[in-house]
Coordinates of C-alpha atoms in Angstrom, one line a residue:
Chain A
M242 CA 0.0 0.0 0.0
E243 CA 2.8 2.3 1.0
S244 CA 4.7 1.5 -2.2
L245 CA 1.6 2.2 -4.3
K246 CA 1.2 5.6 -2.6
R247 CA 4.9 6.4 -3.3
A248 CA 4.4 5.4 -6.9
W249 CA 1.4 7.7 -7.3
L250 CA 3.3 10.6 -5.6
W251 CA 6.1 10.1 -8.1
F252 CA 3.7 9.9 -11.0
D253 CA 1.8 13.0 -9.9
D254 CA 5.0 14.9 -9.3
R255 CA 6.2 14.2 -12.9
T256 CA 2.8 14.6 -14.6
G257 CA 1.0 17.1 -12.4
L258 CA -2.2 15.2 -13.1
G259 CA -3.4 15.1 -9.5
S260 CA -2.9 18.8 -9.0
A261 CA -4.4 19.6 -12.4
L262 CA -7.5 17.4 -12.1
G263 CA -8.1 17.5 -8.3
P264 CA -9.6 21.0 -8.3
V265 CA -11.6 20.2 -11.4
I266 CA -13.4 17.2 -9.9
K267 CA -13.7 19.0 -6.5
H268 CA -15.0 22.3 -7.9
P269 CA -17.8 23.8 -5.9
V270 CA -21.3 23.3 -7.1
P271 CA -24.6 24.8 -5.8
P272 CA -25.9 22.6 -2.9
N273 CA -29.4 22.2 -4.5
S274 CA -27.8 20.9 -7.7
A275 CA -26.8 17.8 -5.7
S276 CA -30.2 16.3 -6.5
W277 CA -31.6 13.1 -8.0
F278 CA -32.9 15.3 -10.8
Y279 CA -29.4 15.9 -11.9
V280 CA -28.2 12.3 -12.4
F281 CA -29.3 11.7 -16.0
G282 CA -26.5 13.4 -17.8
S283 CA -23.8 11.4 -16.0
A284 CA -25.9 8.3 -16.4
T285 CA -25.9 8.9 -20.2
L286 CA -22.1 9.3 -20.0
F287 CA -21.8 6.0 -18.1
A288 CA -24.0 4.3 -20.8
F289 CA -21.7 5.8 -23.5
M290 CA -18.7 4.4 -21.7
L291 CA -20.3 1.0 -21.6
Q292 CA -21.0 1.3 -25.3
V293 CA -17.4 2.1 -26.0
A294 CA -16.2 -0.9 -24.0
T295 CA -18.7 -3.4 -25.4
G296 CA -18.3 -1.9 -28.9
V297 CA -14.6 -2.4 -28.9
T298 CA -15.1 -5.9 -27.6
L299 CA -17.5 -6.7 -30.4
A300 CA -15.0 -5.3 -32.9
F301 CA -12.6 -8.0 -31.8
M302 CA -15.0 -10.6 -33.2
Y303 CA -17.3 -8.8 -35.8
V304 CA -16.3 -9.0 -39.4
P305 CA -17.4 -5.8 -41.3
S306 CA -17.8 -7.6 -44.6
A307 CA -21.2 -7.7 -46.3
G308 CA -20.8 -11.4 -47.0
E309 CA -19.6 -12.5 -43.6
A310 CA -21.0 -10.0 -41.0
Y311 CA -24.1 -12.0 -40.4
Q312 CA -22.2 -15.2 -39.7
S313 CA -19.8 -13.4 -37.4
L314 CA -22.8 -12.1 -35.4
Q315 CA -24.1 -15.7 -35.2
F316 CA -20.7 -16.7 -34.0
I317 CA -20.5 -13.9 -31.4
T318 CA -23.9 -14.7 -30.1
D319 CA -23.8 -18.5 -30.0
Q320 CA -20.2 -19.6 -29.8
T321 CA -17.9 -17.1 -28.1
T322 CA -17.4 -16.9 -24.4
F323 CA -19.7 -14.1 -23.0
G324 CA -20.3 -12.9 -26.6
R325 CA -24.1 -13.1 -26.1
I326 CA -23.9 -11.0 -23.0
V327 CA -21.5 -8.4 -24.6
R328 CA -23.8 -8.1 -27.6
G329 CA -26.8 -7.9 -25.3
M330 CA -25.1 -5.1 -23.2
H331 CA -24.3 -3.2 -26.4
N332 CA -27.9 -3.4 -27.6
W333 CA -29.5 -2.6 -24.3
G334 CA -26.9 0.0 -23.6
A335 CA -27.9 1.8 -26.8
S336 CA -31.5 1.7 -25.6
A337 CA -30.4 3.1 -22.2
M338 CA -28.4 5.8 -23.8
I339 CA -31.4 6.9 -26.0
L340 CA -33.7 6.9 -23.0
L341 CA -31.3 8.7 -20.6
I342 CA -30.3 11.4 -23.1
G343 CA -34.0 12.0 -23.6
V344 CA -34.7 12.3 -19.9
H345 CA -31.6 14.5 -19.4
M346 CA -32.8 16.8 -22.2
V347 CA -36.3 17.0 -20.7
R348 CA -34.8 17.9 -17.2
V349 CA -32.6 20.6 -18.7
Y350 CA -35.5 22.0 -20.7
L351 CA -37.9 22.0 -17.7
T352 CA -35.4 23.6 -15.4
A353 CA -34.3 26.0 -18.2
S354 CA -30.7 25.2 -17.6
Y355 CA -30.0 26.1 -21.2
K356 CA -30.4 29.8 -20.4
F357 CA -27.5 32.3 -19.9
P358 CA -24.6 31.5 -19.7
R359 CA -25.2 27.8 -20.7
E360 CA -26.5 28.2 -24.2
M361 CA -23.5 26.3 -25.6
H362 CA -24.1 23.5 -23.1
W363 CA -27.5 23.0 -24.7
I364 CA -26.3 23.3 -28.3
S365 CA -23.5 20.8 -27.7
G366 CA -26.0 18.6 -26.1
V367 CA -28.3 18.8 -29.1
V368 CA -25.4 17.8 -31.3
L369 CA -24.7 14.9 -28.9
W370 CA -28.3 13.8 -29.1
A371 CA -28.3 13.9 -32.9
L372 CA -25.0 11.9 -33.0
T373 CA -26.6 9.4 -30.6
V374 CA -29.6 8.9 -32.9
I375 CA -27.2 8.3 -35.8
M376 CA -25.3 5.8 -33.7
A377 CA -28.5 4.0 -32.9
F378 CA -29.5 3.8 -36.6
S379 CA -26.1 2.8 -37.9
G380 CA -25.8 0.2 -35.1
Q381 CA -29.1 -1.3 -36.2
V382 CA -27.8 -1.4 -39.7
I383 CA -24.5 -3.1 -38.9
R384 CA -26.5 -5.8 -37.2
W385 CA -26.7 -6.8 -40.9
D386 CA -29.7 -9.0 -41.1
Q387 CA -32.7 -8.7 -43.4
T388 CA -34.3 -5.9 -41.3
A389 CA -31.0 -4.0 -41.5
V390 CA -30.9 -4.2 -45.3
W391 CA -34.5 -3.0 -45.7
S392 CA -34.1 -0.3 -43.0
T393 CA -31.1 1.1 -45.0
I394 CA -33.3 1.2 -48.1
V395 CA -36.1 3.0 -46.2
A396 CA -33.7 5.6 -44.9
S397 CA -32.2 6.1 -48.3
E398 CA -35.7 6.6 -49.8
Q399 CA -36.4 9.3 -47.2
A400 CA -33.1 11.0 -48.1
G401 CA -34.2 10.7 -51.7
R402 CA -37.0 13.2 -51.0
I403 CA -34.5 16.0 -50.4
P404 CA -35.0 18.5 -53.2
F405 CA -32.4 18.5 -56.0
I406 CA -29.8 16.3 -54.3
G407 CA -32.0 13.5 -53.0
T408 CA -30.7 10.8 -55.2
W409 CA -27.1 11.6 -54.5
V410 CA -27.7 11.6 -50.7
A411 CA -29.5 8.3 -51.0
Q412 CA -26.8 6.7 -53.0
F413 CA -24.2 8.1 -50.7
L414 CA -25.9 6.4 -47.8
I415 CA -26.2 3.0 -49.6
G416 CA -22.7 3.4 -51.0
G417 CA -23.8 3.0 -54.6
E418 CA -26.9 2.3 -56.6
T419 CA -27.8 -0.9 -54.9
I420 CA -27.3 -2.5 -51.5
G421 CA -24.1 -4.4 -51.5
A422 CA -20.6 -4.8 -50.1
A423 CA -20.0 -1.1 -49.9
T424 CA -23.1 -0.4 -47.9
L425 CA -21.9 -2.3 -44.7
S426 CA -18.3 -1.0 -45.0
R427 CA -19.5 2.6 -45.1
M428 CA -22.0 2.1 -42.3
F429 CA -19.3 0.4 -40.2
A430 CA -17.0 3.4 -40.7
Y431 CA -19.8 5.8 -39.6
H432 CA -20.6 3.7 -36.6
V433 CA -17.1 3.0 -35.2
F434 CA -14.9 5.9 -36.5
I435 CA -16.6 9.0 -37.6
V436 CA -19.6 9.4 -35.3
P437 CA -17.7 8.1 -32.1
A438 CA -14.9 10.6 -32.9
L439 CA -17.5 13.4 -33.0
L440 CA -19.1 12.1 -29.9
F441 CA -15.8 12.2 -28.0
L442 CA -15.2 15.7 -29.3
F443 CA -18.6 17.0 -28.2
I444 CA -18.6 15.2 -24.9
G445 CA -15.3 16.8 -24.2
L446 CA -16.8 20.2 -25.1
H447 CA -19.9 19.5 -23.0
L448 CA -17.9 18.6 -19.9
Y449 CA -15.5 21.5 -20.4
L450 CA -18.5 23.8 -20.4
V451 CA -19.9 22.3 -17.3
I452 CA -16.7 23.0 -15.5
K453 CA -16.3 26.5 -17.1
N454 CA -19.8 27.8 -16.4
G455 CA -20.7 25.5 -13.5
I456 CA -23.6 23.2 -12.9
S457 CA -26.9 25.1 -13.0
E458 CA -28.5 25.6 -9.6
F459 CA -32.0 24.1 -9.2
P460 CA -34.3 26.9 -10.2
K461 CA -36.5 28.9 -7.8
A462 CA -39.8 30.4 -8.9
G463 CA -39.6 34.2 -9.0
K464 CA -35.8 34.3 -9.4
P465 CA -35.3 35.0 -13.1
V466 CA -32.0 34.8 -15.0
D467 CA -30.6 38.3 -15.7
P468 CA -27.4 38.0 -17.9
K469 CA -26.1 41.2 -16.4
T470 CA -26.0 39.9 -12.9
Y471 CA -26.2 36.1 -13.2
R472 CA -22.5 35.2 -13.2
K473 CA -21.8 37.3 -10.2
E474 CA -24.7 35.8 -8.3
Y475 CA -23.6 32.3 -9.2
E476 CA -20.0 32.9 -8.2
D477 CA -21.2 34.3 -4.8
L478 CA -23.6 31.3 -4.4
V479 CA -20.9 28.6 -4.9
K480 CA -18.3 30.7 -2.9
K481 CA -20.6 30.9 0.1
K482 CA -22.7 27.8 0.0
G483 CA -21.0 25.6 -2.6
I484 CA -20.2 21.9 -1.9
P485 CA -17.4 20.0 -3.7
F486 CA -18.7 18.1 -6.7
W487 CA -16.6 15.1 -5.7
P488 CA -17.8 13.3 -3.6
D489 CA -20.7 15.4 -2.1
A490 CA -22.7 15.7 -5.3
A491 CA -21.2 12.9 -7.4
W492 CA -22.1 10.1 -5.1
R493 CA -25.7 10.3 -6.4
D494 CA -24.3 10.0 -10.0
M495 CA -22.3 7.0 -9.0
V496 CA -25.3 5.3 -7.3
F497 CA -27.6 6.0 -10.2
G498 CA -24.9 5.0 -12.7
F499 CA -24.4 1.8 -10.9
V500 CA -28.1 1.0 -11.1
V501 CA -28.1 1.8 -14.8
I502 CA -25.1 -0.4 -15.6
T503 CA -26.3 -3.2 -13.4
T504 CA -29.8 -3.1 -15.0
I505 CA -28.3 -3.2 -18.5
L506 CA -26.1 -6.2 -17.5
L507 CA -29.0 -8.0 -15.9
I508 CA -31.2 -7.5 -19.0
A509 CA -28.3 -8.6 -21.2
I510 CA -28.0 -11.8 -19.2
I511 CA -31.7 -12.6 -18.8
I512 CA -33.1 -11.4 -22.2
G513 CA -29.9 -11.3 -24.2
P514 CA -29.3 -9.5 -27.5
P515 CA -32.1 -9.2 -30.1
A516 CA -32.5 -12.3 -32.2
L517 CA -31.0 -11.9 -35.6
G518 CA -33.5 -11.9 -38.5
P519 CA -33.0 -13.9 -41.7
P520 CA -29.8 -13.3 -43.6
P521 CA -29.3 -9.9 -45.4
N522 CA -30.5 -11.1 -48.8
P523 CA -32.2 -8.2 -50.7
S524 CA -34.0 -10.7 -52.9
N525 CA -35.8 -12.2 -49.9
I526 CA -38.9 -10.0 -49.9
D527 CA -40.7 -11.8 -47.0
A528 CA -39.8 -8.9 -44.7
L529 CA -41.4 -6.3 -42.5
P530 CA -38.6 -3.9 -41.6
V531 CA -39.9 -2.5 -38.3
P532 CA -37.0 -0.5 -36.6
D533 CA -35.8 -0.9 -33.0
W534 CA -38.3 0.4 -30.4
Y535 CA -36.9 3.9 -30.2
F536 CA -37.6 4.6 -33.9
V537 CA -41.1 2.9 -33.9
F538 CA -42.8 6.3 -33.2
Y539 CA -41.2 7.7 -36.4
F540 CA -42.1 4.6 -38.3
A541 CA -45.7 5.3 -37.3
F542 CA -45.4 8.9 -38.2
L543 CA -44.2 7.9 -41.7
A544 CA -47.3 5.8 -42.2
L545 CA -49.8 8.2 -40.8
M546 CA -48.8 11.6 -42.3
P547 CA -51.0 12.9 -45.1
P548 CA -49.6 11.7 -48.4
Q549 CA -49.8 15.1 -50.0
M550 CA -47.6 16.6 -47.3
E551 CA -45.3 13.7 -46.6
T552 CA -42.3 14.9 -48.7
Y553 CA -42.3 18.2 -46.8
L554 CA -42.8 16.5 -43.4
M555 CA -40.3 13.8 -44.2
V556 CA -37.5 16.2 -45.2
F557 CA -38.3 19.4 -43.4
G558 CA -40.0 17.9 -40.2
P559 CA -36.7 16.5 -38.8
L560 CA -34.9 19.6 -39.9
L561 CA -37.4 21.8 -38.2
V562 CA -37.3 19.8 -35.0
G563 CA -33.5 19.9 -35.1
A564 CA -33.4 23.6 -35.8
L565 CA -35.9 24.4 -33.0
L566 CA -33.8 22.4 -30.5
F567 CA -30.6 23.9 -31.7
F568 CA -31.8 27.5 -31.6
L569 CA -33.8 27.2 -28.4
P570 CA -31.3 29.2 -26.3
F571 CA -31.5 32.0 -28.8
I572 CA -35.3 32.1 -28.6
S573 CA -35.2 32.6 -24.9
N574 CA -32.0 32.8 -22.8
K575 CA -33.1 34.9 -19.8
G576 CA -36.0 35.2 -17.4
E577 CA -37.8 32.5 -15.3
R578 CA -36.2 29.1 -15.1
S579 CA -38.6 27.4 -12.7
P580 CA -41.1 25.0 -14.4
L581 CA -43.7 26.4 -12.0
R582 CA -43.5 29.7 -13.9
R583 CA -43.1 28.2 -17.4
P584 CA -46.4 26.4 -18.0
W585 CA -45.8 26.3 -21.8
A586 CA -42.6 24.4 -21.3
V587 CA -44.4 21.9 -19.2
A588 CA -47.2 21.6 -21.8
I589 CA -44.7 21.2 -24.6
V590 CA -42.9 18.4 -22.8
A591 CA -46.3 16.7 -21.9
L592 CA -47.5 17.0 -25.5
T593 CA -44.2 15.7 -26.9
I594 CA -44.2 12.7 -24.6
A595 CA -47.9 12.0 -25.3
S596 CA -47.4 12.3 -29.1
I597 CA -44.4 10.0 -29.0
S598 CA -46.1 7.5 -26.7
G599 CA -49.3 7.5 -28.9
L600 CA -47.4 7.1 -32.1
W601 CA -45.3 4.4 -30.5
A602 CA -48.4 2.5 -29.3
I603 CA -49.9 2.7 -32.8
G604 CA -46.6 1.7 -34.4
I605 CA -46.4 -1.5 -32.4
S606 CA -49.7 -2.7 -33.8
S607 CA -49.2 -1.1 -37.2
P608 CA -52.9 -1.2 -38.2
W609 CA -52.1 0.2 -41.6
S610 CA -50.1 -2.9 -42.6
P611 CA -51.8 -5.7 -44.4
H612 CA -51.9 -8.7 -42.1
F613 CA -50.3 -11.3 -44.4
H614 CA -50.3 -14.0 -41.8
A615 CA -53.9 -13.6 -40.7
K616 CA -55.7 -16.9 -39.8
P617 CA -58.3 -17.7 -42.5
L618 CA -62.0 -17.7 -41.6
T619 CA -63.1 -21.1 -40.5
V620 CA -66.3 -22.9 -41.6
E621 CA -67.7 -22.1 -38.2
I622 CA -67.1 -18.4 -38.6
I623 CA -68.4 -18.4 -42.2
G624 CA -71.5 -20.2 -41.0
A625 CA -71.9 -22.6 -43.9
D626 CA -69.9 -25.4 -45.6
S627 CA -71.4 -25.0 -49.0
G628 CA -73.4 -22.6 -51.1
P629 CA -72.9 -18.9 -51.8
I630 CA -72.2 -17.9 -48.2
Y631 CA -69.4 -20.5 -48.0
R632 CA -68.0 -19.6 -51.4
G633 CA -68.1 -15.9 -50.4
G634 CA -66.2 -16.7 -47.2
E635 CA -63.6 -18.5 -49.2
H636 CA -63.3 -15.5 -51.6
F637 CA -62.9 -13.3 -48.5
N638 CA -60.0 -15.6 -47.4
N639 CA -58.3 -15.8 -50.9
K640 CA -58.9 -12.5 -52.5
G641 CA -56.9 -10.5 -50.0
C642 CA -59.9 -9.1 -48.1
L643 CA -58.7 -10.9 -45.0
Y644 CA -55.4 -9.0 -44.9
C645 CA -57.1 -5.7 -44.3
H646 CA -60.5 -6.5 -42.7
T647 CA -61.3 -8.4 -39.5
I648 CA -64.3 -10.7 -39.2
S649 CA -64.9 -12.3 -35.8
G650 CA -61.4 -11.7 -34.7
H651 CA -59.7 -13.0 -37.8
G652 CA -57.9 -10.6 -40.2
G653 CA -56.1 -7.3 -40.5
L654 CA -56.9 -3.9 -39.0
R655 CA -56.2 -1.7 -42.0
G656 CA -59.9 -1.4 -43.1
P657 CA -63.1 -1.4 -41.1
N658 CA -64.1 -4.4 -39.0
L659 CA -66.7 -6.3 -41.1
T660 CA -68.0 -8.6 -38.3
Y661 CA -71.5 -6.9 -38.5
I662 CA -71.2 -5.2 -41.9
G663 CA -74.5 -6.8 -43.0
D664 CA -76.3 -4.6 -40.5
R665 CA -74.7 -1.4 -41.9
L666 CA -74.6 -1.7 -45.7
S667 CA -77.1 -2.9 -48.2
S668 CA -76.2 -5.4 -51.0
D669 CA -76.0 -2.6 -53.5
E670 CA -73.8 -0.5 -51.3
L671 CA -71.5 -3.5 -50.7
T672 CA -71.3 -4.2 -54.4
W673 CA -70.5 -0.6 -55.2
R674 CA -67.8 -0.5 -52.5
I675 CA -66.1 -3.7 -53.6
M676 CA -66.2 -2.8 -57.3
N677 CA -64.9 0.8 -56.9
G678 CA -63.0 0.8 -53.7
G679 CA -62.6 4.1 -52.0
L680 CA -61.4 5.5 -48.7
N681 CA -58.0 3.8 -49.1
M682 CA -59.4 0.6 -50.4
P683 CA -58.5 -0.7 -53.9
G684 CA -61.4 -1.4 -56.3
F685 CA -61.9 -5.1 -57.2
G686 CA -64.0 -4.5 -60.3
G687 CA -61.3 -5.7 -62.6
T688 CA -60.4 -8.9 -60.6
L689 CA -63.6 -10.4 -59.5
T690 CA -66.1 -12.3 -61.7
N691 CA -69.7 -11.6 -61.4
E692 CA -70.3 -14.9 -59.6
E693 CA -67.4 -14.2 -57.2
L694 CA -68.8 -10.7 -56.5
G695 CA -72.3 -12.1 -55.9
D696 CA -71.1 -14.7 -53.5
L697 CA -68.9 -12.2 -51.6
V698 CA -71.8 -9.8 -51.2
I699 CA -74.1 -12.6 -50.0
F700 CA -71.4 -13.7 -47.5
L701 CA -70.9 -10.1 -46.2
K702 CA -74.6 -9.5 -46.0
S703 CA -74.8 -12.5 -43.8
R704 CA -72.5 -10.8 -41.3
T705 CA -75.2 -9.5 -38.9
K706 CA -75.4 -9.5 -35.2
Q707 CA -78.5 -11.6 -35.3
N708 CA -76.8 -14.3 -37.4
Q709 CA -73.7 -14.3 -35.2
E710 CA -75.8 -14.7 -32.1
A711 CA -77.9 -17.4 -33.7
D712 CA -74.7 -19.3 -34.7
L713 CA -73.4 -18.9 -31.2
S714 CA -76.5 -20.2 -29.5
S715 CA -76.7 -23.2 -32.0
G716 CA -73.1 -23.9 -31.2
E717 CA -73.9 -23.9 -27.5
D718 CA -76.7 -26.4 -28.1
Chain B
M162 CA 9.3 57.2 -34.1
N163 CA 12.0 54.6 -34.2
E164 CA 10.1 52.5 -31.7
K165 CA 6.9 52.8 -33.8
T166 CA 8.6 51.6 -36.9
K167 CA 10.0 48.7 -35.1
T168 CA 6.6 47.7 -33.8
S169 CA 5.1 48.0 -37.3
E170 CA 7.8 45.9 -38.8
D171 CA 7.4 43.3 -36.0
C172 CA 3.6 43.2 -36.7
S173 CA 4.0 42.7 -40.4
R174 CA 6.6 40.0 -39.8
R175 CA 4.2 38.4 -37.4
Q176 CA 1.3 38.8 -39.8
F177 CA 3.4 37.2 -42.5
F178 CA 4.1 34.1 -40.3
T179 CA 0.5 33.9 -39.4
H180 CA -0.7 34.1 -43.0
I181 CA 1.9 31.6 -44.2
S182 CA 1.0 29.2 -41.4
Y183 CA -2.7 29.3 -42.3
T184 CA -2.0 29.1 -46.0
L185 CA 0.3 26.1 -45.6
G186 CA -2.2 24.4 -43.2
G187 CA -5.1 25.0 -45.6
L188 CA -3.1 23.9 -48.6
A189 CA -2.0 20.6 -46.9
A190 CA -5.6 19.9 -45.9
L191 CA -6.8 20.6 -49.4
M192 CA -4.1 18.4 -51.0
V193 CA -4.9 15.4 -48.8
G194 CA -8.6 16.3 -48.8
I195 CA -9.1 15.8 -52.5
P196 CA -8.3 12.1 -52.6
I197 CA -10.1 11.5 -49.2
V198 CA -13.3 13.2 -50.2
G199 CA -13.1 11.9 -53.7
S200 CA -12.8 8.4 -52.5
V201 CA -15.8 8.7 -50.1
L202 CA -18.0 10.4 -52.8
A203 CA -17.0 8.0 -55.6
P204 CA -20.0 5.7 -55.3
I205 CA -22.4 8.6 -56.2
V206 CA -20.4 9.6 -59.2
K207 CA -19.1 6.2 -60.6
K208 CA -22.0 4.4 -62.1
P209 CA -21.8 0.6 -62.8
K210 CA -22.7 -0.4 -66.4
P211 CA -26.1 -2.1 -66.5
I212 CA -26.0 -5.8 -67.5
W213 CA -28.8 -8.0 -68.9
R214 CA -29.1 -10.9 -66.4
P215 CA -31.0 -14.1 -67.4
V216 CA -33.7 -15.1 -65.0
G217 CA -35.1 -18.2 -66.7
E218 CA -36.2 -19.8 -70.0
V219 CA -39.4 -18.3 -71.6
K220 CA -41.2 -21.6 -71.3
S221 CA -40.7 -21.7 -67.6
F222 CA -43.1 -18.8 -67.1
T223 CA -46.8 -19.2 -67.4
V224 CA -48.8 -16.5 -69.2
G225 CA -50.6 -14.4 -66.7
D226 CA -48.6 -15.5 -63.7
T227 CA -46.7 -12.9 -61.6
V228 CA -43.6 -14.5 -60.0
I229 CA -40.6 -13.3 -58.1
V230 CA -37.2 -13.7 -59.8
S231 CA -33.8 -13.0 -58.3
F232 CA -30.6 -12.1 -60.1
I233 CA -27.2 -10.7 -59.4
D234 CA -26.4 -6.9 -59.4
S235 CA -24.5 -5.4 -62.2
S236 CA -21.1 -5.4 -60.5
P237 CA -21.0 -7.0 -57.1
L238 CA -17.8 -6.8 -55.1
P239 CA -16.2 -10.2 -54.3
W240 CA -17.1 -10.0 -50.6
A241 CA -20.8 -9.0 -51.2
G242 CA -22.1 -12.5 -50.4
V243 CA -25.9 -12.7 -50.5
T244 CA -26.2 -8.9 -50.7
A245 CA -25.2 -9.1 -54.3
E246 CA -28.7 -10.6 -55.0
T247 CA -31.7 -8.6 -55.9
A248 CA -35.2 -9.4 -57.0
A249 CA -38.0 -8.3 -59.3
W250 CA -41.6 -9.2 -60.0
L251 CA -42.0 -10.7 -63.5
R252 CA -45.2 -11.4 -65.4
R253 CA -45.5 -13.2 -68.7
E254 CA -48.2 -11.3 -70.6
G255 CA -48.0 -13.0 -74.0
N256 CA -45.9 -15.3 -76.1
E257 CA -42.7 -13.3 -75.7
E258 CA -44.1 -10.3 -73.9
F259 CA -43.0 -9.8 -70.3
I260 CA -43.5 -6.9 -67.8
C261 CA -41.1 -6.5 -64.9
F262 CA -41.7 -4.5 -61.7
S263 CA -39.3 -3.4 -59.0
V264 CA -39.9 -5.0 -55.6
N265 CA -39.4 -1.7 -53.9
C266 CA -42.5 0.2 -52.9
A267 CA -42.5 3.7 -54.5
H268 CA -43.3 5.1 -51.0
L269 CA -40.2 4.2 -48.9
G270 CA -38.7 1.2 -50.7
C271 CA -40.1 -1.7 -48.6
P272 CA -40.5 -5.0 -50.5
V273 CA -44.0 -5.3 -52.0
R274 CA -45.7 -8.7 -52.2
W275 CA -47.9 -10.0 -54.9
V276 CA -51.3 -11.2 -53.6
A277 CA -52.3 -13.5 -56.5
G278 CA -56.0 -13.9 -55.4
A279 CA -56.5 -10.1 -55.3
R280 CA -54.2 -9.4 -58.2
L281 CA -52.6 -6.7 -56.1
F282 CA -49.2 -5.8 -55.0
M283 CA -49.2 -4.9 -51.2
C284 CA -46.5 -3.3 -49.1
P285 CA -46.2 -4.5 -45.5
C286 CA -44.6 -1.3 -44.1
H287 CA -47.0 1.6 -44.6
G288 CA -49.8 -0.1 -46.4
G289 CA -49.1 0.9 -50.1
V290 CA -51.3 -1.1 -52.6
Y291 CA -50.8 -1.3 -56.3
Y292 CA -53.0 -2.8 -59.1
E293 CA -51.5 -5.5 -61.3
D294 CA -50.3 -2.9 -63.8
G295 CA -48.3 -1.3 -61.1
S296 CA -50.5 1.8 -60.7
V297 CA -51.4 3.0 -57.2
A298 CA -54.5 1.4 -55.8
A299 CA -54.4 2.7 -52.2
G300 CA -52.1 4.0 -49.5
P301 CA -49.3 6.5 -49.4
P302 CA -47.2 5.8 -52.5
P303 CA -46.8 9.0 -54.6
R304 CA -46.5 7.0 -57.8
G305 CA -46.8 3.5 -59.3
L306 CA -44.3 0.7 -59.1
Y307 CA -41.1 1.2 -61.1
N308 CA -40.5 -1.0 -64.2
Y309 CA -37.3 -2.7 -65.0
P310 CA -36.4 -3.3 -68.7
V311 CA -37.0 -6.9 -69.7
R312 CA -36.3 -8.8 -73.0
V313 CA -36.3 -12.2 -74.5
N314 CA -32.9 -13.3 -75.8
N315 CA -32.2 -16.8 -77.3
G316 CA -35.2 -18.2 -75.4
Q317 CA -34.0 -16.7 -72.1
V318 CA -35.8 -13.9 -70.2
E319 CA -33.4 -11.2 -69.3
I320 CA -33.7 -8.3 -67.0
L321 CA -31.5 -5.2 -67.1
T322 CA -29.9 -4.5 -63.8
S323 CA -31.0 -1.2 -62.4
P324 CA -30.4 1.0 -59.4
I325 CA -32.8 0.8 -56.4
P326 CA -35.5 3.2 -57.6
I327 CA -35.4 6.4 -55.4
T328 CA -38.6 8.4 -55.5
T329 CA -37.6 12.0 -55.7
V330 CA -39.7 15.2 -55.5

């Protein structure tokens, strides 16, 4: 122990690291900033450190070659020592980072910590958030299974809507005109070199600014920020009442960080990494490329936005959100900080969380997607085993109606539920609707014979509450 | 006066060193930047030559049937593996007449499926639906399915390799 201490003293004498870093980590912070509300930024940093450690470990085993990456991921997951856990930690660590950076941003916004003199804290934080999102997407792509391939195409198609240079940007993302060997190599370079380098740079800037301008004090209602006096007031506050960041404030960060890291590890052990989909073969079209959970709300947004506005929303929507976040400190950098005096800020956060949650919930069920694996209507549901009702039921199964419409619990959610359609529409109305389509339904006039159409209408007309109840009671008998 | 002249000379000498340092730094960045940026941007400038790829004999396709065919991209790199493959929907419309559709939905590129009973192409992602001629039947696609050039050559059906169709504004 004594020799270790002597070694450290020698090292510190020659490098001066202790005397240089000591005052930094022990710098005084406002006592009310030593709060559980202030632990999310450091937790995001801990999650990032875990991502670096697990990412480097994965790079020891991952082969960034389009033809072999998939097999190397199978190898990592199934054959290497602890590979499954490391991949799991990297996956759930990414989820944690996305979640924590979001919570940290909400906290900073609600307590208006972005106001004078911390405008650049917020701006560097917005850049870090954007880089984290890029990491999340590129990480999903270098998982390099079927979903990864189709997700890349979907992202490129969105980029393609950028006016004038859309095709160039799309082909830059893919690394050519088609998905292929260049796609993965480039995405790997973004994920492990370019974006992490930028992350390190901006994390350094972010932390430097925290030291330079100090951690914001927890806001008090009725105590607005005045750029003319704020610095002096803050200096006086930390001089008189400040506590050393290490360990008086930092212990909470360490406790919460420990909980975060332990939770990620436990999830990685218990649940493991996400299962790989089928191999990344672009000719395999039996795919539904739903993104990882944190992008599902955007997936839903892409499906639900009005088609006539979608190009604008697709291209300018993210740009507008990014610009609003980026320029927020310039919109308002003084005045009240307390959320008790900023009801609009609270409302914006509530609305954002509600919108994302709502879109997320819809995105999970994806009611707009045809349900290709819907169970066909049974003879019991059809209510006949021969004749026009039976034939109509079979047409409902075979002509694609089932993929979009539900009858008695079988079928898709894209179109209206037709369980009791016989009570709502007449035979003529049904015929017209099937022939001509409408309201997002294709017309079947060109594909159905008169006999098929007649059977289908008779079958649908038999979908009444009375018939269903009669079937039910006869079944019970 | 003498002191002033000395300061002025000193400044101009300092300015010279400043300018030469910036210029040399910028020049060095530019010189190495050209091959670096050029290399990264090459894929959007350098276009592979399209190639006619055979997908089967004419007699193996039934008139009226729409089937999925797969073939190899125009110039796959040796380590592309299965990613070198691509697919298209092909329908024989007559003796030697074929029509070929991209599998990519014109909305956001997801793979459309052919629903034979309904004679519709349906997209699983955001619900795009197309009639059998590729025109939009329902959902968000801003245009119909893209066509690929197809021909019959020495009894073989051949498809011209094409880029992934990118819907632009």
